[in-house]
Amino acid sequence: MRKILVIGSTGQIGSELTVRLRELYGNENVVAGVLEDRPPEKLDGTGPWERVDVLDRRELIASVKNHSIDTIVNMAAILSATGEKNPMLAWDVNMNGLINVLEVARESKMKQVLVPSSIAVFGPSAPARDTPQETVLKPSTMYGVTKVAGELLGDYYVKRYGLDVRGLRYPGIISHVTMPGGGATDYAVAIYYEAVKTGRYNCFVNEDTRLPMMYMPDCLKSTIELMQADFGRLRRHCDFNVGAMSFSAGELAASIKKYIPEFEISYKPDSRQEIADSWPDSVDDSEAREQWGWKPDYDLDAMTRDMLRAIREKHKKGLI
Ligand code: VAH
């Protein structure tokens, strides 16, 4: 049975992925790596945890040894908008942190490392619609630079050391469980909360800003399916495009209005507009579909129904 360490297990994806992996592999076999001095409630008491700063290799080695870890899922990252405010922090966490993970995995002969990438690897010179798996990678954010470098580094460790490193280019991820932190796609989460709490939202990207997006259940599904795929069938490793849906801010608002007719939206682009403008509208994920059977379950209205259901429940309980 795998012994998995999830680094960044309190983040938007890490917090839900840790719970899902525990359901699949058993609580005791999935260690929550947290930066804080204690894990959040939903992770505490349901399985082992360690304080892991991805920049502290000694701490990482100790956690790996304490639990005989054979698989690392590295969800520690500084995202696009925060990265533009502090590029050197983004480089440090996303690159020096990744080097620590890959070196520790190599030295301890681990079974697998999962290193997420992002559609942020694409820049304005890549085709905007159905962006191909192989195309120009000239991102205009430090986050995107670190994701391109991360993909290349992961592929190097596959070829040079035979380490099983895998990664997928997440689109914007939407969830009602843990708030996102510092991304240009965060508007697509905040809009649902504001629609329930106040009935109005002032959106920080333009109405026609279209981006590839994915609901969290599909994010978890794609991640686990890639982790479980037969290595021998993979013709690439660290840079799979994965898609689910593509919508504009206006289309997202229209989907919400189907369920909250009185919802009002206004648009006041900020610095995150430039980041969003540099990314594609949609991606071609045919290789993921061919090589490991990728297929999303949620479209925009199915996501909206589930997001509003869950957020209304939180609101009723006074949790938001
Ligand atoms: C961000 N949510 O906005 C992340 C993601 C494609 C976007 O990588 O930075």
XYZ file of C-alpha atoms and ligand atoms in Angstrom:
329
model
C 0.000 0.000 0.000
C 1.267 3.463 -0.851
C 2.504 5.813 1.868
C 1.734 9.289 0.578
C 2.873 12.706 1.826
C 0.759 15.630 0.592
C 2.799 18.819 0.878
C 0.560 21.911 1.007
C -2.359 19.877 2.382
C -4.138 22.969 3.728
C -4.379 24.687 0.344
C -7.385 24.840 -2.004
C -6.566 21.565 -3.812
C -4.334 19.943 -1.171
C -6.996 20.062 1.557
C -9.552 18.132 -0.505
C -7.025 15.872 -2.204
C -5.692 14.701 1.176
C -9.206 13.713 2.291
C -9.873 11.894 -1.023
C -6.527 10.052 -0.915
C -7.279 8.971 2.662
C -10.599 7.527 1.475
C -8.759 5.608 -1.236
C -5.572 4.491 0.539
C -6.549 4.563 4.217
C -6.148 7.414 6.674
C -2.913 6.080 8.139
C -1.275 5.916 4.688
C -1.733 9.578 3.793
C 0.308 12.118 5.761
C -0.874 15.734 5.696
C 2.102 18.053 5.289
C 1.128 21.389 6.834
C 3.013 24.685 7.055
C 1.114 25.711 10.178
C 1.744 24.310 13.653
C -1.458 22.288 13.510
C -3.589 20.911 10.665
C -7.091 22.265 10.083
C -9.945 20.462 11.837
C -11.013 18.302 8.879
C -7.478 16.893 8.559
C -6.648 16.699 12.263
C -7.670 13.428 13.900
C -8.402 11.709 10.560
C -4.783 10.743 9.928
C -1.091 11.525 10.504
C 0.333 14.955 9.886
C 3.737 16.606 9.894
C 4.863 20.200 9.787
C 6.527 20.433 6.359
C 7.966 23.600 4.861
C 8.866 22.610 1.284
C 11.896 24.925 1.557
C 13.260 23.023 4.575
C 14.891 19.873 3.170
C 15.820 18.544 6.626
C 12.196 18.755 7.742
C 11.115 17.033 4.517
C 13.641 14.223 4.947
C 12.555 13.708 8.567
C 8.867 13.458 7.577
C 9.676 11.017 4.769
C 11.713 8.835 7.152
C 9.165 9.003 10.011
C 6.420 7.600 7.799
C 8.392 5.575 5.185
C 6.883 7.778 2.481
C 7.055 6.353 -1.066
C 4.900 8.933 -2.847
C 4.982 12.735 -2.610
C 2.197 14.979 -3.907
C 3.643 18.487 -3.964
C 0.827 21.035 -3.817
C 2.981 23.810 -2.324
C 2.937 26.812 -4.681
C 2.711 30.582 -4.840
C 0.020 31.256 -7.440
C -0.156 33.801 -10.241
C -1.470 36.997 -8.616
C 0.553 36.617 -5.402
C 3.560 35.664 -7.506
C 3.364 38.937 -9.415
C 3.428 40.831 -6.115
C 6.435 38.816 -4.895
C 8.204 37.110 -7.845
C 11.244 36.016 -5.837
C 9.034 34.276 -3.253
C 7.228 32.511 -6.102
C 10.547 31.383 -7.597
C 11.832 30.242 -4.189
C 8.784 28.193 -3.174
C 7.884 26.875 -6.628
C 11.444 26.037 -7.756
C 13.675 25.539 -4.704
C 10.788 23.721 -3.057
C 10.438 21.491 -6.107
C 14.177 20.746 -6.167
C 13.949 19.654 -2.514
C 11.038 17.329 -3.332
C 12.705 15.795 -6.406
C 16.093 15.328 -4.694
C 14.545 13.733 -1.587
C 12.403 11.482 -3.817
C 15.457 10.504 -5.902
C 17.696 9.809 -2.907
C 15.019 7.732 -1.138
C 14.107 5.892 -4.359
C 10.440 6.843 -4.145
C 7.707 5.217 -6.212
C 6.173 8.434 -7.498
C 6.103 12.228 -7.320
C 3.118 14.287 -8.451
C 4.027 17.857 -9.404
C 1.049 19.921 -10.626
C 1.501 22.339 -13.487
C -0.970 24.885 -14.801
C -2.396 26.414 -17.959
C -0.335 29.381 -16.751
C 2.564 27.830 -18.742
C 0.957 29.335 -21.842
C 1.416 32.993 -22.741
C -0.032 35.407 -25.339
C 1.966 33.735 -28.174
C 0.220 30.367 -27.741
C -3.026 29.687 -29.693
C -5.868 30.917 -27.462
C -8.505 28.329 -28.394
C -7.967 24.603 -27.894
C -4.355 25.361 -26.993
C -2.343 22.352 -28.206
C -0.437 20.016 -25.917
C 2.792 21.018 -27.710
C 3.087 24.732 -28.457
C 5.065 27.846 -27.585
C 5.511 28.203 -23.815
C 6.239 31.890 -23.157
C 4.322 32.773 -19.995
C 4.196 36.396 -18.844
C 3.956 35.630 -15.104
C 6.642 34.395 -12.699
C 4.177 31.668 -11.696
C 3.999 30.539 -15.323
C 7.813 30.652 -15.632
C 8.116 28.378 -12.571
C 5.520 25.990 -13.992
C 7.371 25.678 -17.329
C 10.647 25.137 -15.459
C 8.914 22.669 -13.136
C 7.639 20.598 -16.058
C 11.124 20.508 -17.607
C 12.728 19.616 -14.273
C 10.235 16.813 -13.657
C 10.834 15.388 -17.136
C 14.604 15.585 -16.511
C 14.257 13.474 -13.344
C 12.209 10.925 -15.306
C 14.812 10.608 -18.066
C 18.030 11.086 -16.042
C 17.129 9.124 -12.912
C 14.142 6.995 -13.930
C 12.031 8.661 -11.205
C 8.273 8.383 -11.821
C 7.291 12.077 -11.905
C 3.892 13.110 -13.232
C 2.095 16.409 -13.643
C -0.998 17.950 -15.183
C -1.756 21.494 -16.255
C -4.656 22.492 -14.018
C -7.066 25.134 -15.299
C -8.720 27.479 -12.799
C -10.070 25.271 -9.996
C -13.399 26.068 -8.318
C -14.449 24.688 -4.939
C -16.731 25.498 -2.007
C -14.611 23.777 0.651
C -11.366 25.737 0.927
C -10.968 29.264 -0.425
C -8.287 29.663 -3.135
C -5.240 31.775 -2.391
C -3.802 34.394 -4.691
C -4.868 33.260 -8.154
C -6.224 35.259 -11.081
C -9.100 32.750 -11.354
C -10.241 33.309 -7.760
C -13.104 35.500 -9.018
C -14.893 32.310 -10.093
C -15.110 31.222 -6.444
C -15.811 34.603 -4.805
C -18.745 35.247 -7.185
C -20.692 32.291 -5.777
C -20.171 33.390 -2.165
C -21.221 36.953 -2.924
C -24.248 35.781 -4.913
C -25.482 33.907 -1.816
C -24.401 36.452 0.830
C -25.188 39.804 -0.834
C -26.765 39.079 -4.231
C -24.147 41.145 -6.027
C -20.500 40.870 -7.068
C -17.941 43.337 -8.401
C -15.814 41.185 -10.697
C -12.082 41.878 -11.096
C -11.954 40.676 -14.711
C -13.955 41.835 -17.720
C -17.276 40.263 -18.691
C -15.799 38.646 -21.811
C -12.724 37.188 -20.069
C -12.834 33.519 -20.994
C -10.664 30.930 -19.206
C -10.391 27.145 -18.901
C -11.955 26.103 -15.596
C -12.641 22.898 -13.657
C -14.815 21.974 -10.692
C -12.928 20.474 -7.727
C -14.435 16.954 -7.997
C -13.030 16.783 -11.545
C -9.697 18.193 -10.331
C -9.437 15.417 -7.751
C -10.526 12.814 -10.332
C -7.912 13.946 -12.888
C -5.141 14.006 -10.285
C -5.869 10.537 -8.926
C -6.425 9.024 -12.371
C -3.021 10.311 -13.480
C -1.396 9.021 -10.268
C -2.917 5.576 -10.905
C -2.258 5.436 -14.665
C 0.066 2.747 -16.049
C 3.455 4.500 -16.369
C 4.256 2.420 -19.464
C 1.235 3.873 -21.294
C 2.262 7.487 -20.715
C 3.932 9.156 -23.681
C 4.526 12.289 -21.602
C 4.931 12.797 -17.870
C 4.806 16.243 -16.296
C 2.764 18.398 -18.641
C -0.613 16.879 -19.500
C -3.227 19.417 -20.593
C -6.489 18.699 -18.786
C -9.721 20.536 -19.532
C -13.312 20.440 -18.312
C -15.051 23.642 -19.360
C -14.324 27.104 -20.679
C -16.488 30.087 -19.794
C -16.406 33.851 -19.572
C -17.160 35.835 -16.416
C -20.424 36.913 -18.072
C -21.424 33.317 -18.811
C -20.667 32.366 -15.199
C -22.901 35.232 -14.000
C -25.674 34.089 -16.375
C -25.427 30.549 -14.965
C -25.825 31.911 -11.418
C -28.806 34.051 -12.511
C -30.645 30.884 -13.596
C -30.801 29.994 -9.870
C -30.638 33.493 -8.314
C -32.507 35.694 -10.830
C -31.970 38.861 -8.785
C -28.157 38.428 -8.786
C -26.337 41.562 -10.041
C -22.769 41.759 -11.353
C -20.480 44.699 -12.173
C -16.996 44.570 -13.691
C -13.965 46.491 -12.415
C -10.801 44.867 -13.834
C -7.676 45.096 -11.735
C -4.073 43.881 -12.208
C -5.318 40.296 -12.499
C -6.958 41.161 -15.849
C -3.556 41.290 -17.526
C -2.693 37.855 -16.123
C -6.000 36.372 -17.298
C -5.568 37.956 -20.741
C -2.242 36.129 -21.159
C -3.844 32.702 -20.686
C -5.776 30.578 -23.216
C -9.561 30.390 -23.501
C -9.536 26.574 -23.695
C -7.076 23.691 -24.047
C -6.822 20.537 -26.158
C -6.610 17.657 -23.664
C -6.877 14.808 -26.189
C -3.601 13.215 -25.027
C -4.868 12.909 -21.434
C -8.089 11.378 -22.790
C -6.172 8.894 -24.964
C -3.351 7.966 -22.576
C -5.194 7.684 -19.247
C -8.885 7.965 -20.074
C -9.499 11.501 -18.829
C -13.135 12.679 -19.022
C -14.660 15.437 -16.875
C -18.044 15.024 -15.130
C -19.091 18.622 -14.469
C -20.243 21.348 -16.831
C -20.959 24.969 -15.836
C -24.593 24.579 -14.708
C -23.906 21.333 -12.805
C -21.075 23.120 -10.970
C -23.270 26.177 -10.271
C -26.051 24.041 -8.811
C -23.632 22.220 -6.499
C -21.691 25.343 -5.498
C -24.883 27.266 -4.621
C -26.302 24.270 -2.733
C -23.185 23.936 -0.561
C -22.658 27.673 0.016
C -26.332 28.198 0.941
C -25.924 25.426 3.538
C -22.854 27.177 5.001
C -24.735 30.488 5.004
C -27.734 28.954 6.781
C -25.392 27.574 9.475
C -23.792 31.009 9.875
C -20.414 29.688 8.711
C -19.981 32.464 6.149
C -4.046 30.885 -10.523
N -5.668 29.242 -9.756
O -5.021 31.601 -10.774
C -4.319 29.399 -10.323
C -4.276 28.627 -11.629
C -4.770 28.587 -14.086
C -4.836 29.370 -12.816
O -3.008 28.140 -11.893
O -2.912 31.290 -10.421
